[in-house]
């Protein structure tokens, strides 16, 4: 099978750089086009980009030209990954989809659209059925095959990862409370978080983050409509979610303290919870796609884990770590969750979604 040709929008930014690292030498994808703002367009990537990754820029990417983000320049791509600034992503991604391109987006703009799946690929890949239905329709009647898939907010990805297997096994949740400690890479590079603001400090506010976590959870845990064209969120009356978000002096890896209650009065034990999480295997692993984690959720027994520096790279950042699972005195249970915010919380999820679409011959 030949490699799938890929483009990256917002290629110079924090998420864009992570896309480039993950696509470099990827056996399934060939990175052929890069896009960013008009400030960068026309330059070689190495001159347009303020590279901040700990690995060097892949050699063949250094001299690739950067294009303006217009679909006419990306028609040779089979799939386009977007790490665009959310101030511009909405219009640009829609123009790409309207012109026949498939876009996997990290930006928030289209997440609330019911016909756009909001996917954490280790958790709800079944929502990609919306894309499958659209592509199959296009094959039949020649309609536009362009689509947008959104990746969730990075903190939401970590939150829902252990909850979905628990809901599948023990039934719906009633209450969910999370307090996050989010890495600085989540705030991007331009301008990002200043060192004078974050060193020796904690910032107890991340604009818009709490609202996103509270509603995105209900879409990701929601279901596909009967006609297969949209996602129906869990109603607010059935699940109450409360998020408190904080920025901490960590480079990569979002940590969350999560408490939750099930609707059912028939409660599982702490051991039941841990066993369910350990046994969970995501569809990507079953499909054996390239970046699938071997172990989707790592349950850690040491009482001081997970920690971002020690645990964020488990399964190359595609897995989520859970520790300190215990009974809660107010809700049913509490635990600590850690996820790599730019891998399973952003670019890595995009790659995994594309690998799943490719495994199903949809791209
Ligand atoms: N960082 C993270 O962990 C996560 C971020 N996200 C989301 O991903 C997106 C990107 O975030 P991040 O990488 O942190 O942001 P950055 O600020 O680091 O990068 C933004 C990118 O958008 C490009 N851009 C800016 N203005 C325009 C424009 N007018 N037209 C075309 N391109 C433009 C920039 O190009 P140029 O260099 O030319 O200005 C740059 O490539 C955001 O929507 C963010 O909310 C989602 C999940 C996690
Ligand atoms: N806001 C997140 C990053 C993110 O995921 O943002 P968004 O939901 O806009 O994609 C952070 O600061 O860590």
XYZ file of C-alpha atoms and ligand atoms in Angstrom:
424
model
C 0.000 0.000 0.000
C 1.474 3.384 -0.975
C 1.903 6.093 1.646
C -0.927 8.567 2.237
C 0.050 12.121 1.287
C -0.339 14.516 4.199
C -0.302 18.274 4.737
C 0.037 20.248 7.974
C -1.649 23.630 8.555
C -0.222 25.788 11.341
C 3.009 23.873 10.748
C 5.198 26.423 12.540
C 3.277 26.345 15.859
C 3.454 24.141 18.952
C 0.982 21.535 17.673
C 2.244 21.868 14.078
C 5.814 21.067 15.141
C 4.583 18.013 17.006
C 2.721 16.901 13.844
C 5.956 17.233 11.884
C 7.897 15.106 14.372
C 5.199 12.431 14.396
C 4.951 12.378 10.593
C 8.717 12.262 10.012
C 9.638 8.759 8.865
C 6.062 7.590 9.456
C 5.566 4.382 7.434
C 1.972 5.260 6.425
C 2.203 8.981 5.662
C 4.322 11.170 3.435
C 4.473 14.813 4.506
C 4.164 16.812 1.303
C 2.763 20.271 2.177
C 3.152 22.782 4.961
C 0.933 25.806 5.630
C 1.076 28.752 8.030
C 0.255 32.472 8.030
C 1.205 34.915 5.286
C 4.117 35.931 7.556
C 5.653 32.492 6.959
C 4.397 31.722 3.446
C 7.106 31.705 0.781
C 9.884 30.905 3.292
C 11.687 27.605 3.807
C 10.308 25.827 6.879
C 13.570 26.199 8.834
C 13.493 29.986 8.293
C 9.773 30.413 9.027
C 9.720 28.337 12.174
C 10.939 29.001 15.714
C 11.618 25.292 16.403
C 11.205 24.414 20.109
C 11.143 20.629 20.175
C 13.841 18.608 21.943
C 14.373 16.568 18.731
C 15.891 18.414 15.756
C 13.816 19.372 12.682
C 13.657 16.315 10.403
C 16.213 16.980 7.639
C 13.834 16.631 4.685
C 11.389 19.096 6.256
C 13.958 21.892 6.757
C 13.809 23.089 3.181
C 10.145 22.415 2.408
C 8.400 25.636 1.366
C 5.617 27.033 3.554
C 2.356 27.865 1.740
C -0.591 30.067 2.610
C -3.465 28.002 3.988
C -5.614 27.864 0.853
C -7.053 24.567 -0.380
C -5.798 25.146 -3.935
C -2.208 24.564 -2.707
C -3.115 21.323 -0.875
C -5.018 19.404 -3.544
C -2.217 16.794 -3.718
C -2.898 15.833 -0.070
C -5.065 12.842 0.905
C -5.402 14.203 4.429
C -4.638 17.533 6.086
C -3.772 17.967 9.772
C -4.522 21.349 11.309
C -2.722 23.002 14.204
C -4.014 26.435 13.230
C -4.524 29.320 15.603
C -8.213 29.164 16.535
C -8.714 32.802 15.465
C -8.294 31.627 11.854
C -8.895 27.868 11.874
C -12.688 27.960 11.509
C -12.860 29.646 8.112
C -9.716 28.022 6.692
C -10.675 24.451 7.643
C -14.195 24.922 6.252
C -12.765 26.171 2.947
C -10.587 23.041 2.759
C -13.550 20.710 3.491
C -15.777 22.570 1.013
C -13.137 21.919 -1.620
C -12.969 18.172 -1.127
C -10.205 17.804 1.458
C -10.362 15.814 4.695
C -9.188 17.892 7.668
C -8.276 16.588 11.127
C -8.288 19.641 13.367
C -6.877 20.521 16.747
C -8.720 23.800 16.913
C -11.920 24.378 18.873
C -13.935 26.066 16.100
C -15.942 23.142 14.695
C -16.108 20.989 17.830
C -19.680 21.957 18.688
C -21.074 21.258 15.206
C -23.253 18.122 15.633
C -22.263 16.757 12.185
C -18.533 17.023 13.030
C -17.238 14.128 15.149
C -15.196 15.106 18.225
C -12.801 12.206 18.565
C -10.338 10.956 21.153
C -9.165 7.996 19.052
C -8.391 5.703 22.006
C -11.939 6.290 23.300
C -14.647 7.043 20.727
C -13.375 6.088 17.237
C -16.895 4.812 16.526
C -17.911 8.467 16.022
C -15.803 8.385 12.822
C -18.816 6.584 11.302
C -20.031 10.089 10.367
C -17.018 10.466 8.078
C -17.423 6.947 6.730
C -21.077 7.687 5.844
C -20.084 10.927 4.086
C -17.305 9.282 2.077
C -19.524 6.352 1.079
C -22.214 8.810 -0.049
C -19.656 10.752 -2.096
C -18.510 7.523 -3.742
C -22.117 6.760 -4.725
C -23.464 10.140 -5.807
C -20.351 12.228 -6.487
C -21.125 14.688 -3.666
C -18.304 16.512 -1.876
C -16.076 14.057 0.008
C -14.463 16.770 2.138
C -14.866 16.470 5.906
C -13.700 17.834 9.233
C -12.905 15.691 12.265
C -12.115 17.552 15.477
C -9.718 16.414 18.146
C -10.858 17.330 21.648
C -9.377 19.825 24.035
C -6.219 18.271 25.490
C -7.424 18.172 29.114
C -10.730 16.672 28.021
C -8.863 13.860 26.215
C -7.132 12.845 29.466
C -10.373 13.111 31.423
C -12.559 10.951 29.187
C -9.901 8.281 28.545
C -10.420 6.299 31.768
C -14.097 7.259 32.088
C -15.358 5.723 28.816
C -14.369 2.119 29.658
C -15.878 2.597 33.124
C -19.151 3.890 31.669
C -19.251 1.014 29.171
C -18.855 -1.480 32.010
C -20.589 0.077 35.032
C -23.158 2.382 33.422
C -23.567 6.154 33.057
C -21.995 8.755 35.310
C -24.020 11.193 37.369
C -21.393 13.602 38.730
C -17.862 14.372 37.556
C -15.427 16.853 39.109
C -11.914 17.505 37.791
C -9.102 19.830 38.852
C -6.308 20.138 36.284
C -2.608 20.995 36.468
C -1.812 21.851 32.849
C 1.567 22.076 31.137
C 2.794 25.299 29.532
C 3.064 23.710 26.058
C -0.750 23.672 26.065
C -0.757 27.435 25.734
C 1.199 27.354 22.455
C 4.118 29.559 21.400
C 2.631 32.817 20.291
C 2.731 34.329 22.800
C 2.548 31.291 25.128
C 3.066 31.662 28.885
C 5.876 34.010 29.975
C 8.598 32.584 32.218
C 8.081 35.424 34.755
C 4.426 34.400 34.985
C 4.877 30.665 35.493
C 8.207 30.053 37.279
C 7.718 29.766 41.057
C 4.000 30.035 40.407
C 0.614 28.454 39.606
C -1.962 30.321 37.510
C -5.509 29.345 38.523
C -7.174 30.311 35.240
C -7.055 29.123 31.609
C -9.511 31.068 29.475
C -12.435 29.007 28.156
C -10.894 25.713 29.279
C -13.370 24.822 32.027
C -16.386 25.371 29.774
C -14.793 23.233 27.026
C -14.080 20.368 29.420
C -17.619 20.507 30.767
C -19.423 20.271 27.406
C -16.916 18.290 25.295
C -17.127 15.394 27.759
C -20.857 15.134 26.991
C -20.268 14.986 23.231
C -17.416 12.450 23.403
C -19.463 10.203 25.712
C -22.553 10.841 23.550
C -23.979 8.668 20.786
C -24.551 8.675 17.036
C -28.018 9.778 15.880
C -30.333 7.160 14.345
C -29.710 8.457 10.787
C -25.916 8.339 11.294
C -25.388 12.008 10.450
C -24.704 13.659 13.801
C -23.654 13.182 17.420
C -26.147 13.543 20.261
C -24.578 14.871 23.469
C -25.444 13.436 26.875
C -28.134 15.837 28.203
C -27.038 18.272 30.927
C -29.803 16.872 33.142
C -28.146 13.405 33.103
C -24.516 14.314 33.792
C -23.128 17.228 35.812
C -19.487 18.080 35.076
C -17.399 20.628 36.979
C -13.840 21.527 35.892
C -11.255 23.793 37.560
C -8.200 24.472 35.390
C -4.732 25.575 36.478
C -1.462 26.240 34.632
C 1.680 24.821 36.291
C 5.419 24.940 35.535
C 5.560 21.658 33.612
C 6.605 21.571 29.948
C 4.472 18.644 28.672
C 1.792 16.522 30.355
C -1.529 17.505 31.899
C -2.314 16.026 35.345
C -5.900 15.908 36.653
C -7.462 14.999 39.993
C -10.815 13.447 39.079
C -13.774 12.472 41.308
C -16.895 10.787 39.946
C -20.146 9.028 40.807
C -22.111 6.495 38.793
C -25.887 6.752 38.353
C -26.396 3.177 39.486
C -26.655 2.367 43.203
C -24.891 -0.935 42.490
C -21.306 0.353 42.857
C -18.176 -1.470 41.657
C -15.189 -1.857 44.000
C -11.848 -0.054 43.628
C -10.378 -3.326 42.319
C -13.210 -3.616 39.757
C -12.362 -0.102 38.520
C -8.643 -0.864 38.210
C -9.267 -4.170 36.461
C -11.653 -2.547 33.977
C -9.044 0.111 33.131
C -6.236 -2.440 32.792
C -8.298 -4.689 30.515
C -9.462 -1.909 28.206
C -7.998 -2.167 24.726
C -8.751 0.556 22.202
C -9.873 -0.138 18.629
C -6.608 1.274 17.217
C -4.725 -1.474 19.071
C -7.142 -4.106 17.780
C -6.660 -2.760 14.237
C -2.879 -2.849 14.858
C -2.353 0.616 13.390
C 1.170 2.018 13.567
C 0.913 4.363 16.579
C -1.604 2.401 18.641
C -0.579 2.081 22.304
C 0.171 -1.456 23.470
C -1.537 -0.674 26.771
C -4.244 2.000 26.402
C -4.488 2.874 30.099
C -1.636 2.275 32.534
C -2.866 1.763 36.088
C -0.042 2.694 38.463
C 0.080 1.340 42.006
C 2.805 3.571 43.512
C 1.101 6.185 45.687
C 3.111 9.084 44.211
C 2.295 8.384 40.536
C 1.502 9.338 37.827
C 3.939 12.239 37.448
C 4.325 14.225 34.200
C 8.115 13.897 33.817
C 8.109 10.176 34.626
C 4.920 8.949 32.977
C 3.944 11.227 30.059
C 5.854 9.196 27.453
C 4.291 5.807 28.194
C 3.516 4.154 24.855
C 5.189 7.138 23.170
C 2.580 9.515 24.608
C -0.397 7.646 23.081
C -1.431 6.022 26.376
C -2.942 7.591 29.488
C -1.763 6.885 33.053
C -4.070 6.542 36.046
C -3.021 6.320 39.684
C -4.302 6.685 43.232
C -7.660 5.062 42.418
C -9.569 5.125 45.687
C -12.975 5.682 47.250
C -14.093 9.278 47.642
C -15.894 10.490 50.754
C -18.262 12.745 48.741
C -18.603 11.106 45.290
C -18.025 7.390 44.575
C -14.338 7.331 43.529
C -11.330 9.552 42.893
C -8.128 9.105 40.908
C -5.232 10.998 39.291
C -4.975 10.987 35.481
C -1.984 12.026 33.357
C -1.963 12.484 29.583
C 0.573 13.932 27.137
C -1.175 17.116 26.017
C 0.500 17.508 22.620
C 0.466 13.773 21.750
C -2.763 12.044 22.864
C -4.172 15.518 23.663
C -3.413 16.968 20.229
C -1.180 15.985 17.290
C -0.840 12.306 18.248
C -4.609 11.932 18.334
C -4.702 13.425 14.831
C -2.189 10.853 13.600
C -4.069 7.994 15.268
C -7.378 9.134 13.732
C -5.739 9.226 10.292
C -4.246 5.757 10.840
C -7.717 4.423 11.715
C -9.280 6.084 8.621
C -6.486 4.616 6.478
C -6.897 1.139 7.991
C -10.580 1.349 6.946
C -9.659 2.534 3.420
C -11.397 5.873 3.984
C -8.339 7.951 3.024
N -0.771 23.320 22.419
C -1.600 22.332 22.756
O -1.313 21.452 23.610
C -2.906 22.236 22.103
C -3.371 23.190 21.206
N -4.559 23.003 20.578
C -5.083 23.922 19.579
O -4.296 23.785 18.385
C -4.195 25.028 17.723
C -2.759 25.424 17.588
O -2.222 25.631 18.879
P -0.686 25.937 19.087
O 0.138 25.093 18.184
O -0.492 25.826 20.545
O -0.604 27.482 18.572
P 0.665 28.303 18.074
O 0.368 29.711 18.398
O 1.911 27.720 18.596
O 0.646 28.117 16.451
C -0.340 28.699 15.636
C -0.131 28.365 14.156
O -1.156 29.029 13.387
C -0.532 29.779 12.335
N -1.315 30.973 12.026
C -1.507 32.070 12.796
N -2.267 32.987 12.154
C -2.576 32.437 10.947
C -3.338 32.872 9.821
N -3.915 34.095 9.795
N -3.443 32.069 8.747
C -2.846 30.853 8.735
N -2.080 30.396 9.772
C -1.975 31.164 10.857
C 0.834 30.146 12.869
O 1.666 30.442 11.764
P 2.822 31.597 11.829
O 4.000 30.960 12.521
O 3.073 31.895 10.405
O 2.246 32.733 12.613
C 1.214 28.845 13.591
O 1.679 27.920 12.650
C -5.014 26.023 18.541
O -6.275 26.124 17.951
C -5.028 25.398 19.926
O -6.135 25.820 20.668
C -5.256 21.858 20.809
C -4.851 20.908 21.678
C -3.655 21.060 22.433
N -6.184 25.106 26.236
C -5.324 23.942 26.334
C -4.871 23.575 24.965
C -6.052 23.142 24.141
O -6.365 21.992 23.968
O -6.783 24.123 23.677
P -8.054 23.964 22.731
O -9.167 23.362 23.476
O -8.370 25.357 22.317
O -7.644 23.110 21.577
C -4.184 24.278 27.259
O -3.947 25.429 27.453
O -3.513 23.415 27.787
